[in-house]
Coordinates of C-alpha atoms in Angstrom, one line a residue:
X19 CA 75.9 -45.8 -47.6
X20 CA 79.1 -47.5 -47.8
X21 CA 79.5 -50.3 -44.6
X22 CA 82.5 -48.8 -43.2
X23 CA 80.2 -45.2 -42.9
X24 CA 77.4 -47.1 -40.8
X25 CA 78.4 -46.4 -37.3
X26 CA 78.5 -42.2 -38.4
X27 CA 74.8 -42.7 -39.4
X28 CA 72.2 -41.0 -36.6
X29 CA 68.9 -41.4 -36.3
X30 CA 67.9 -37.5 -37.1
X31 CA 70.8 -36.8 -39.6
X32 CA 72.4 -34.6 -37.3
X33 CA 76.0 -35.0 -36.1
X34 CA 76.2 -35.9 -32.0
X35 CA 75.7 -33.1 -29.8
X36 CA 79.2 -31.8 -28.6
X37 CA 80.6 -32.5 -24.8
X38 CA 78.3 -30.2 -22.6
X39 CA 79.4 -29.3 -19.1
X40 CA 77.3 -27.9 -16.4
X41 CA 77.8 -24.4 -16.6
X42 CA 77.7 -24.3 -20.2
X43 CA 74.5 -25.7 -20.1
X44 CA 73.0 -23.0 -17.4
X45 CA 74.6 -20.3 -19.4
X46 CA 73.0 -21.6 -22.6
X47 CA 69.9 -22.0 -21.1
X48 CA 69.6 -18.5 -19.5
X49 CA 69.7 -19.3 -15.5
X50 CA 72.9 -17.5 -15.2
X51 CA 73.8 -13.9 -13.9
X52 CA 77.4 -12.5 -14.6
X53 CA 78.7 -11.9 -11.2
X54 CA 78.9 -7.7 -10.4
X55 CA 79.4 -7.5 -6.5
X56 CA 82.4 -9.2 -6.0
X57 CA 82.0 -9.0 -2.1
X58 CA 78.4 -11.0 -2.2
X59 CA 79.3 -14.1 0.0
X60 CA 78.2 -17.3 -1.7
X61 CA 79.8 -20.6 -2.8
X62 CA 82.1 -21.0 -5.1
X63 CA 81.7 -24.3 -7.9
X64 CA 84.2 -24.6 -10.9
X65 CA 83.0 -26.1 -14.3
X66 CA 84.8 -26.5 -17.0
X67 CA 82.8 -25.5 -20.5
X68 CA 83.8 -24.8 -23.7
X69 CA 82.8 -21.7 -26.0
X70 CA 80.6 -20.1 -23.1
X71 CA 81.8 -16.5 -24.7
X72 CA 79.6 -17.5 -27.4
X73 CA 76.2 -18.5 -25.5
X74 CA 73.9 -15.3 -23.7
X75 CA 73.3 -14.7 -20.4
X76 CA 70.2 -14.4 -19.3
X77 CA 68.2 -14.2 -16.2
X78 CA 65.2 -16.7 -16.6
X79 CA 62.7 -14.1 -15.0
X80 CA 64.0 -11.8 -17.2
X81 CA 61.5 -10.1 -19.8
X82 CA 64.3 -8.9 -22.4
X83 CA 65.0 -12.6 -23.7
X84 CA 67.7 -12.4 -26.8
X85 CA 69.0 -15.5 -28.8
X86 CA 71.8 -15.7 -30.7
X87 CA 70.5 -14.9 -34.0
X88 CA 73.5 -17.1 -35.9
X89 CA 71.2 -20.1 -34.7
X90 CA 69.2 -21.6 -36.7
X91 CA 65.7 -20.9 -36.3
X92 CA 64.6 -24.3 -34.7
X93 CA 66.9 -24.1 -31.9
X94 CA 65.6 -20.6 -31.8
X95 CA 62.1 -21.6 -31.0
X96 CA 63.2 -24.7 -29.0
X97 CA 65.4 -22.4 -26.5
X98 CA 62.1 -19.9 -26.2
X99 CA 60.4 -22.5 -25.3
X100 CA 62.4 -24.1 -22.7
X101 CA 62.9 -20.7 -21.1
X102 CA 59.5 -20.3 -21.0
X103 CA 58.8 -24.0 -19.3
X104 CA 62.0 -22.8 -17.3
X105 CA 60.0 -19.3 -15.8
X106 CA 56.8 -21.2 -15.2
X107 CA 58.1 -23.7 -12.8
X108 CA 60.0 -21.0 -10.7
X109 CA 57.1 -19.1 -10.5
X110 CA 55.5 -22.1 -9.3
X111 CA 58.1 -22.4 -6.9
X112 CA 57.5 -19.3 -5.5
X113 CA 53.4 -19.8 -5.3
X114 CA 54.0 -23.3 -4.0
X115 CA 56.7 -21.9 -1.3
X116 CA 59.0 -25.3 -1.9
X117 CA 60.9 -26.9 -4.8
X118 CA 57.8 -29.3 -5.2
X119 CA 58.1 -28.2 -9.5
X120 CA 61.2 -30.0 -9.8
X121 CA 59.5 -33.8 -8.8
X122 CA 58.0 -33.8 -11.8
X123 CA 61.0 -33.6 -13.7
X124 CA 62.6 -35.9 -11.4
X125 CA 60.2 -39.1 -11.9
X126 CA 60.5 -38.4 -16.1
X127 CA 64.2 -38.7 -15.7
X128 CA 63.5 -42.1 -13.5
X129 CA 61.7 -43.3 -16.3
X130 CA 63.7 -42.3 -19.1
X131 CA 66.6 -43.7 -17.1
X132 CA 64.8 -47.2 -17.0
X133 CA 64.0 -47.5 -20.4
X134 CA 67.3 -47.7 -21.0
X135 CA 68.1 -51.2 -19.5
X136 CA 64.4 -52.2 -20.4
X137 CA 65.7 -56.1 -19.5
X138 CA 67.3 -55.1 -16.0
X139 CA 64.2 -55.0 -13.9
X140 CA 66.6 -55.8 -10.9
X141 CA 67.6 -52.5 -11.3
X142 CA 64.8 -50.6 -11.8
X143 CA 64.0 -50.0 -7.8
X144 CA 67.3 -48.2 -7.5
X145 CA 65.6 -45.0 -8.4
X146 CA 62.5 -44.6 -6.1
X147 CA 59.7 -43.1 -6.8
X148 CA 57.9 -43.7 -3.7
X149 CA 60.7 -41.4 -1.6
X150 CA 60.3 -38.4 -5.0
X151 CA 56.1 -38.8 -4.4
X152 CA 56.1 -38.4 -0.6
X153 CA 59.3 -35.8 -0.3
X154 CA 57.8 -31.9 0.4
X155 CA 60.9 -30.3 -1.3
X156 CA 60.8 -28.0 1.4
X157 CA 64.5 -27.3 1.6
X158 CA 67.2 -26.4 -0.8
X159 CA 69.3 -29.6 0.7
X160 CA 66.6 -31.7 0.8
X161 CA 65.7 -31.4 -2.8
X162 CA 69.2 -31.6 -3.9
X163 CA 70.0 -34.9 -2.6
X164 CA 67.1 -36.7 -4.5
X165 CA 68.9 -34.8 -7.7
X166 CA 72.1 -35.9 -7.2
X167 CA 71.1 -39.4 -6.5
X168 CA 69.7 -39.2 -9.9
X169 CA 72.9 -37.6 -11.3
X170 CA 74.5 -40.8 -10.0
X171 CA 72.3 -43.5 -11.5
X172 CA 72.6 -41.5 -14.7
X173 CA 76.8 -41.6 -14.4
X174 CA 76.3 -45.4 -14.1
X175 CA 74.8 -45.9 -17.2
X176 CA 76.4 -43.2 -19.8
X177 CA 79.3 -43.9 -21.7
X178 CA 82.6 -43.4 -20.2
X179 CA 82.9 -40.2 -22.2
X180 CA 79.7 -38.8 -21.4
X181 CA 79.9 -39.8 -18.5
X182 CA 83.1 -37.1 -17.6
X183 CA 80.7 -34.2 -17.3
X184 CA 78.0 -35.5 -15.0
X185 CA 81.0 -36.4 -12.4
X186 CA 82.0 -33.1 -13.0
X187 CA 78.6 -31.8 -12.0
X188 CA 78.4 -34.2 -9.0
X189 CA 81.7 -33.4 -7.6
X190 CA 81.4 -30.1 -7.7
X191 CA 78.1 -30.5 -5.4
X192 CA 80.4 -30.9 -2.4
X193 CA 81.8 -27.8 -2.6
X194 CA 78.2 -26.6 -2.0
X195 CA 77.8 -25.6 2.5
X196 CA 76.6 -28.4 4.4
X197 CA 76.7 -30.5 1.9
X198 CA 74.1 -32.9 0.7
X199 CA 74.1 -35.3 3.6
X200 CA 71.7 -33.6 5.8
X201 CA 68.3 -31.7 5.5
X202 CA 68.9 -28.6 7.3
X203 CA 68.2 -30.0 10.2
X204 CA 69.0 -26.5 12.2
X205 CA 65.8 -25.4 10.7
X206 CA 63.6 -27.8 12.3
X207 CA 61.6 -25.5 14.0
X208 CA 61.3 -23.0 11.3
X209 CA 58.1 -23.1 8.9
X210 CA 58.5 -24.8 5.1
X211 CA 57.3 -21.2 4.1
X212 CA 59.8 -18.9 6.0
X213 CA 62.5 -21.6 4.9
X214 CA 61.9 -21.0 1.4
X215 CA 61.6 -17.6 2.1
X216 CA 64.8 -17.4 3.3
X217 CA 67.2 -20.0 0.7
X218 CA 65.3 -18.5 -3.0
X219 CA 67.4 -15.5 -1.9
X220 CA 71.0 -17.3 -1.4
X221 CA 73.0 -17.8 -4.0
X222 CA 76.2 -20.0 -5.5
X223 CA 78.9 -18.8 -7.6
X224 CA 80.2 -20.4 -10.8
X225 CA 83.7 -20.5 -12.1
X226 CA 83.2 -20.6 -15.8
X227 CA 86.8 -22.4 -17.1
X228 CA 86.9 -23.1 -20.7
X229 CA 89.7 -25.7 -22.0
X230 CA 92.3 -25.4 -24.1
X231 CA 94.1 -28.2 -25.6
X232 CA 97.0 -27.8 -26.9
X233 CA 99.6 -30.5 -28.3
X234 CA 97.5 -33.0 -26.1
X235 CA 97.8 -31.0 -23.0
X236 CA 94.2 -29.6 -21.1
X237 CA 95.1 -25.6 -20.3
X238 CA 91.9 -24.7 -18.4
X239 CA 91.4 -21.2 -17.4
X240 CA 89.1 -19.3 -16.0
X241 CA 86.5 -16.9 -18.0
X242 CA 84.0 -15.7 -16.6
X243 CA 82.2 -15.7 -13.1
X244 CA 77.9 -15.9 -12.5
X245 CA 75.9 -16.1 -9.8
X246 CA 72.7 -18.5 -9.7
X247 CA 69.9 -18.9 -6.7
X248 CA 69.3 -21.9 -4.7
X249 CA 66.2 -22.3 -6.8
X250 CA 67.7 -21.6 -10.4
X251 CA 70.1 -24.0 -9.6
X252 CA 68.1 -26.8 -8.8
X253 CA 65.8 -26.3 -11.8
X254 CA 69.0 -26.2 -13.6
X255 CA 70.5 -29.0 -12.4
X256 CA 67.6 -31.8 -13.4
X257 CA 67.3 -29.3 -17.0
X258 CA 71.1 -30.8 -17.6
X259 CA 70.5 -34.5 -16.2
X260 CA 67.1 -34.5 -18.3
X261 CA 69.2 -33.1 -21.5
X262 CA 71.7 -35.9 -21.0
X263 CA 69.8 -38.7 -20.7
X264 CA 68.1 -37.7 -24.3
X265 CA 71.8 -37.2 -25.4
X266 CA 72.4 -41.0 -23.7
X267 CA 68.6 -42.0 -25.7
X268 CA 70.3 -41.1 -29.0
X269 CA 73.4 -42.4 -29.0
X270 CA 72.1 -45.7 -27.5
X271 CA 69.3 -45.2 -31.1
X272 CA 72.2 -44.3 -33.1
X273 CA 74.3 -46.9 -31.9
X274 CA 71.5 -49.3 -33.0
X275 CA 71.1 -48.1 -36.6
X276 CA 74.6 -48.2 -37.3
X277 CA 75.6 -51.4 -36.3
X278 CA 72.0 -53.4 -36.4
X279 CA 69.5 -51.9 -38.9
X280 CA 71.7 -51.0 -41.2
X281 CA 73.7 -53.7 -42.0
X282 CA 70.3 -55.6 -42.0
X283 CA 68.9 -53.2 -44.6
X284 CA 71.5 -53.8 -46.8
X285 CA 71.6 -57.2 -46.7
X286 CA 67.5 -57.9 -46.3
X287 CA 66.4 -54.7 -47.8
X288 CA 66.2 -55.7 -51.1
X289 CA 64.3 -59.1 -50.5
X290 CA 62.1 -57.7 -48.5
X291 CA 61.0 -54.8 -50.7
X292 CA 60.5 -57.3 -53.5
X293 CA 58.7 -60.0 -51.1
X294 CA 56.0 -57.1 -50.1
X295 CA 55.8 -55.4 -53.9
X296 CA 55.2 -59.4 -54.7
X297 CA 52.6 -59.6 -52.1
X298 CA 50.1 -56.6 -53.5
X299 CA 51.1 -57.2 -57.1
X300 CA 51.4 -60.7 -57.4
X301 CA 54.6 -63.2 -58.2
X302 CA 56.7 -61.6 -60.9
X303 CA 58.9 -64.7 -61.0
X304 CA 55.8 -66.4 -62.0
X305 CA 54.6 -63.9 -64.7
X306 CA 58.8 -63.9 -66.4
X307 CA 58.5 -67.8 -66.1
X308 CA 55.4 -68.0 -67.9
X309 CA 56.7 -65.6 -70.7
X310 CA 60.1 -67.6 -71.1
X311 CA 58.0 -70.9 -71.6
X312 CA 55.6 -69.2 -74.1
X313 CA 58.5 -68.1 -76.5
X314 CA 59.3 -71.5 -75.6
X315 CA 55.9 -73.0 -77.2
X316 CA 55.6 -75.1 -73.9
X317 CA 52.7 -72.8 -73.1
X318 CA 49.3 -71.8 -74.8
X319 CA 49.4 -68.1 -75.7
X320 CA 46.6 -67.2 -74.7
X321 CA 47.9 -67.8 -70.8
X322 CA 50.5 -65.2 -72.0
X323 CA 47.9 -63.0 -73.2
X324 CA 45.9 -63.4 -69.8
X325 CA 49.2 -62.7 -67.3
X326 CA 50.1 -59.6 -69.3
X327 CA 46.7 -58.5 -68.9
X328 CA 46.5 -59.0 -65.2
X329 CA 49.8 -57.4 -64.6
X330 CA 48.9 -54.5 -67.1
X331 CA 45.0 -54.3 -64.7
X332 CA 46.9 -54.0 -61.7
X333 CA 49.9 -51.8 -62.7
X334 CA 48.5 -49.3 -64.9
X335 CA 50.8 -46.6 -64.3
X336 CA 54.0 -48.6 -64.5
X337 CA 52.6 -49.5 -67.8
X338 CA 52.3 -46.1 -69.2
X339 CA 55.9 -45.2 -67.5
X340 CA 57.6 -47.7 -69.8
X341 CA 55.5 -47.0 -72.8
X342 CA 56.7 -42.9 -72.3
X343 CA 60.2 -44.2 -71.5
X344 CA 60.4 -46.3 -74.5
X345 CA 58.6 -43.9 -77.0
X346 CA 61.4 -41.0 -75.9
X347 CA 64.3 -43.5 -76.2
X348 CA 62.5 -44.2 -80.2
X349 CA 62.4 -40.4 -80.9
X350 CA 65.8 -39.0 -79.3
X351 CA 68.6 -42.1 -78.0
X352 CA 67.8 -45.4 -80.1
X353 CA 71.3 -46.9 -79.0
X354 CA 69.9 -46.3 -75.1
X355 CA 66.7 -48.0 -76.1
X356 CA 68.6 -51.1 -77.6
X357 CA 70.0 -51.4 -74.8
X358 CA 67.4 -51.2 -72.7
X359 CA 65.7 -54.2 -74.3
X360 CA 68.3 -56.5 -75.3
X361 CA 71.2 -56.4 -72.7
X362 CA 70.2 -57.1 -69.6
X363 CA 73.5 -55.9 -67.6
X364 CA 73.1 -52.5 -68.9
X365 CA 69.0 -52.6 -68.0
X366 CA 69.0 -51.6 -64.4
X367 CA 71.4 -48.4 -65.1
X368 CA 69.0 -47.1 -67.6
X369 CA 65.9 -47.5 -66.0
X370 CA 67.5 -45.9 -62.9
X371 CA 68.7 -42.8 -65.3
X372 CA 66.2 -42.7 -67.8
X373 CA 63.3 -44.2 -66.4
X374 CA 63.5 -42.7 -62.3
X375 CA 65.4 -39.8 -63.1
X376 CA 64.7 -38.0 -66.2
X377 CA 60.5 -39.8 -66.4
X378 CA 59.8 -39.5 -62.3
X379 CA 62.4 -37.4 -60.7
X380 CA 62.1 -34.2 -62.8
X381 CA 58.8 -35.2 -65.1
X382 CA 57.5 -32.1 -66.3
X383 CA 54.3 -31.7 -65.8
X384 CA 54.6 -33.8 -62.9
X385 CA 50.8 -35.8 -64.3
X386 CA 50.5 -38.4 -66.6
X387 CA 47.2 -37.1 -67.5
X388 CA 48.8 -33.7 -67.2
X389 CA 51.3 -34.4 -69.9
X390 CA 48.5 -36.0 -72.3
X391 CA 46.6 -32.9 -72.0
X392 CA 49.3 -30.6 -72.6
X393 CA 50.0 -32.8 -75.8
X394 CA 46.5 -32.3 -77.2
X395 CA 47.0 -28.7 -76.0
X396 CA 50.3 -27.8 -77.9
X397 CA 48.6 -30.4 -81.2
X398 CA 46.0 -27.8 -80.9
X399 CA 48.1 -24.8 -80.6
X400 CA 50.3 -26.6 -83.8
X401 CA 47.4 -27.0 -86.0
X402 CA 46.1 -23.0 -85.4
X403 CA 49.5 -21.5 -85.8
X404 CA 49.7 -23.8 -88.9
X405 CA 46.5 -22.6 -90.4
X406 CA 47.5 -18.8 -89.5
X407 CA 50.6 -19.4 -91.2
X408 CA 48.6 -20.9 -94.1
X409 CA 45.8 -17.9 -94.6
X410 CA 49.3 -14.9 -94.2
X411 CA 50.9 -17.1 -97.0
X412 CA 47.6 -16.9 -99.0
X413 CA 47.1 -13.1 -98.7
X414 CA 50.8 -12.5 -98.8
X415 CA 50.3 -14.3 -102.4
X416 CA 47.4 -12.2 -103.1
X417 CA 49.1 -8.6 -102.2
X418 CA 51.6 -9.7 -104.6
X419 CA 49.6 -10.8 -107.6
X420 CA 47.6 -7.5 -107.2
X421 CA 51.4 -5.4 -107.0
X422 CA 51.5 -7.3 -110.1

């Protein structure tokens, strides 16, 4: 890779995931209904998104689950199986009678969030545990102000592009009634039960706007309109925050690669490989040095004898690699194989063409022993066709001295 391409390297050889706002997300993901009873009464939220017309709508309870079949088949299978995760913890929701499910998720995004400033342990109590552990979930409001205090931690620590979408998402939280500020506290005397009861039924309204830019101007218009309940939304909410902090995981792995292992690849990669091939095969250096001094006469030749035999003992195959490249060279390219062994600039090209490529690469049959037994088998096949050949001359000689 050329050094001015090593901060477009990733970790996964995928290009970064595009700018993802909230309602794209929820859309994508299936928590969405397109809105049909325009006089329902519920919220209204805006989100900007871009392409929604291109992601389904789907109810996560619903049975009929499509995917856009111009995915490929791993996001396929991964969206399946997020929708799946996705109906599981609403119906535990709804067995559990509170928005318990969701804590889970909560204390992984804590984590996640931490292990990205591993070396700020100052900052690692910001995000309490303690408070997700002991909090019933019991209320919509509740629930959503330990989410949105996660949403904030995350905005903190995203880059300032990235980070555009989750203040989306967390402004748009205030146009939610009664805020975040409180926990219901008009239903103090009602049970956790008949509370739930009550909010998995109510439902907020999202604005899908898509942007347009045009000439560097943002046209944002509106789409589309869907409906979501109290408990879709929540689970949707910490889906998106978990999705982002993986986003903020890669680019922080990516980042790394490009501008850290990389450059020390390049620079180290090739000592290093040779320092460890040294280490299990023994000091090449050594073995050339000894060879130089024995053409040299400053060396008995039997200590040349002895070092060829080690390093052909311990590299076997890389002696029968240079014997077949050699022996092909002879038969079909002797300029290519005087080359090979007398000028040194041109040795590393030919051993990279002829030796990797044409002897490893695309070796047919792919075995050494392979190709010595296909040998003896096409000798074999030689020496019958030759004899055939023989005994139809010898009766074609006879038919025609009996014609005669």
């Amino acid at each position: 890779t050329d050094p001015l391409d090593f901060p477009k390297l990733t970790m996964n050889g995928l290009p970064l995931p595009p700018q993802i706002y909230f309602s794209a997300f929820a859309k994508q993901s299936g928590f969405l209904t397109k809105l049909s009873n325009t006089g329902t009464t519920s919220s209204s939220l805006s989100s900007p998104s871009p392409s929604l017309s291109q992601s389904p709508s789907i109810e996560p309870n619903a049975s009929n689950v499509s995917i856009n079949s111009s995915t490929s088949i791993e996001h396929q299978i991964s969206q399946t199986m997020h929708r799946a995760y996705h109906n599981m913890l609403l119906q535990k929701m709804q067995s559990q009678k509170s928005y318990k499910a969701i804590a889970s998720i909560i204390l992984e995004i804590h984590a996640m969030l931490r292990s990205l400033i591993p070396n700020r342990a100052d900052l690692h109590n910001v995000l309490d545990d303690e408070k997700i552990v002991q909090c019933s979930f019991s209320t919509f409001h509740e629930s959503l102000k330990h989410v949105q205090a996660t949403g904030e931690a995350l905005s903190m620590l995203e880059s300032e592009y990235r980070s555009i979408t989750t203040k989306q998402w967390l402004n748009s939280l205030m146009d939610i009634p009664n805020g975040t500020s409180s926990v219901s506290g008009e239903n103090e005397n009602v049970g956790q039960e008949n509370i739930f009861q009550t909010e998995q039924y109510e439902t907020i309204t999202l604005s899908s706007l898509e942007n347009e830019e045009e000439e560097g101007i943002n046209n944002v218009h509106e789409v589309e309109q869907y409906k979501i309940t109290y408990p879709s939304f929540l689970l949707a909410s910490v889906a998106y925050l978990h999705n982002k902090v993986e986003v903020c995981q890669t680019e922080i792995g990516n980042f790394k690669l490009g501008h850290i292992i990389a450059p020390k690849v390049q620079s180290l990669g090739k000592e290093f490989l040779l320092l460890k091939f040294q280490e299990q095969f023994g000091n090449l250096q050594i073995l050339n040095q000894n060879h130089h001094e024995c053409n040299s006469n400053d060396v008995d030749e039997g200590d040349e004898n002895s070092n060829l035999q080690h390093l052909k003992s311990i590299l076997p195959n890389t002696q029968t690699w240079i014997e077949e490249m050699i022996q092909e060279l002879a038969d079909d390219d002797y300029d290519t194989l005087h080359q090979l062994l007398s000028i040194e600039e041109k040795r590393g090209e030919i051993l990279l063409q002829n030796g990797w490529i044409d002897n490893i690469l695309f070796r047919s049959p792919r075995s050494i022993n392979d190709a010595e037994h296909r040998r003896q088998e096409l000798g074999t096949a030689t020496a019958t066709v030759t004899d055939e050949n023989d005994d139809s001359v010898a009766d074609n000689n006879d038919a025609d001295v009996d014609v005669d």
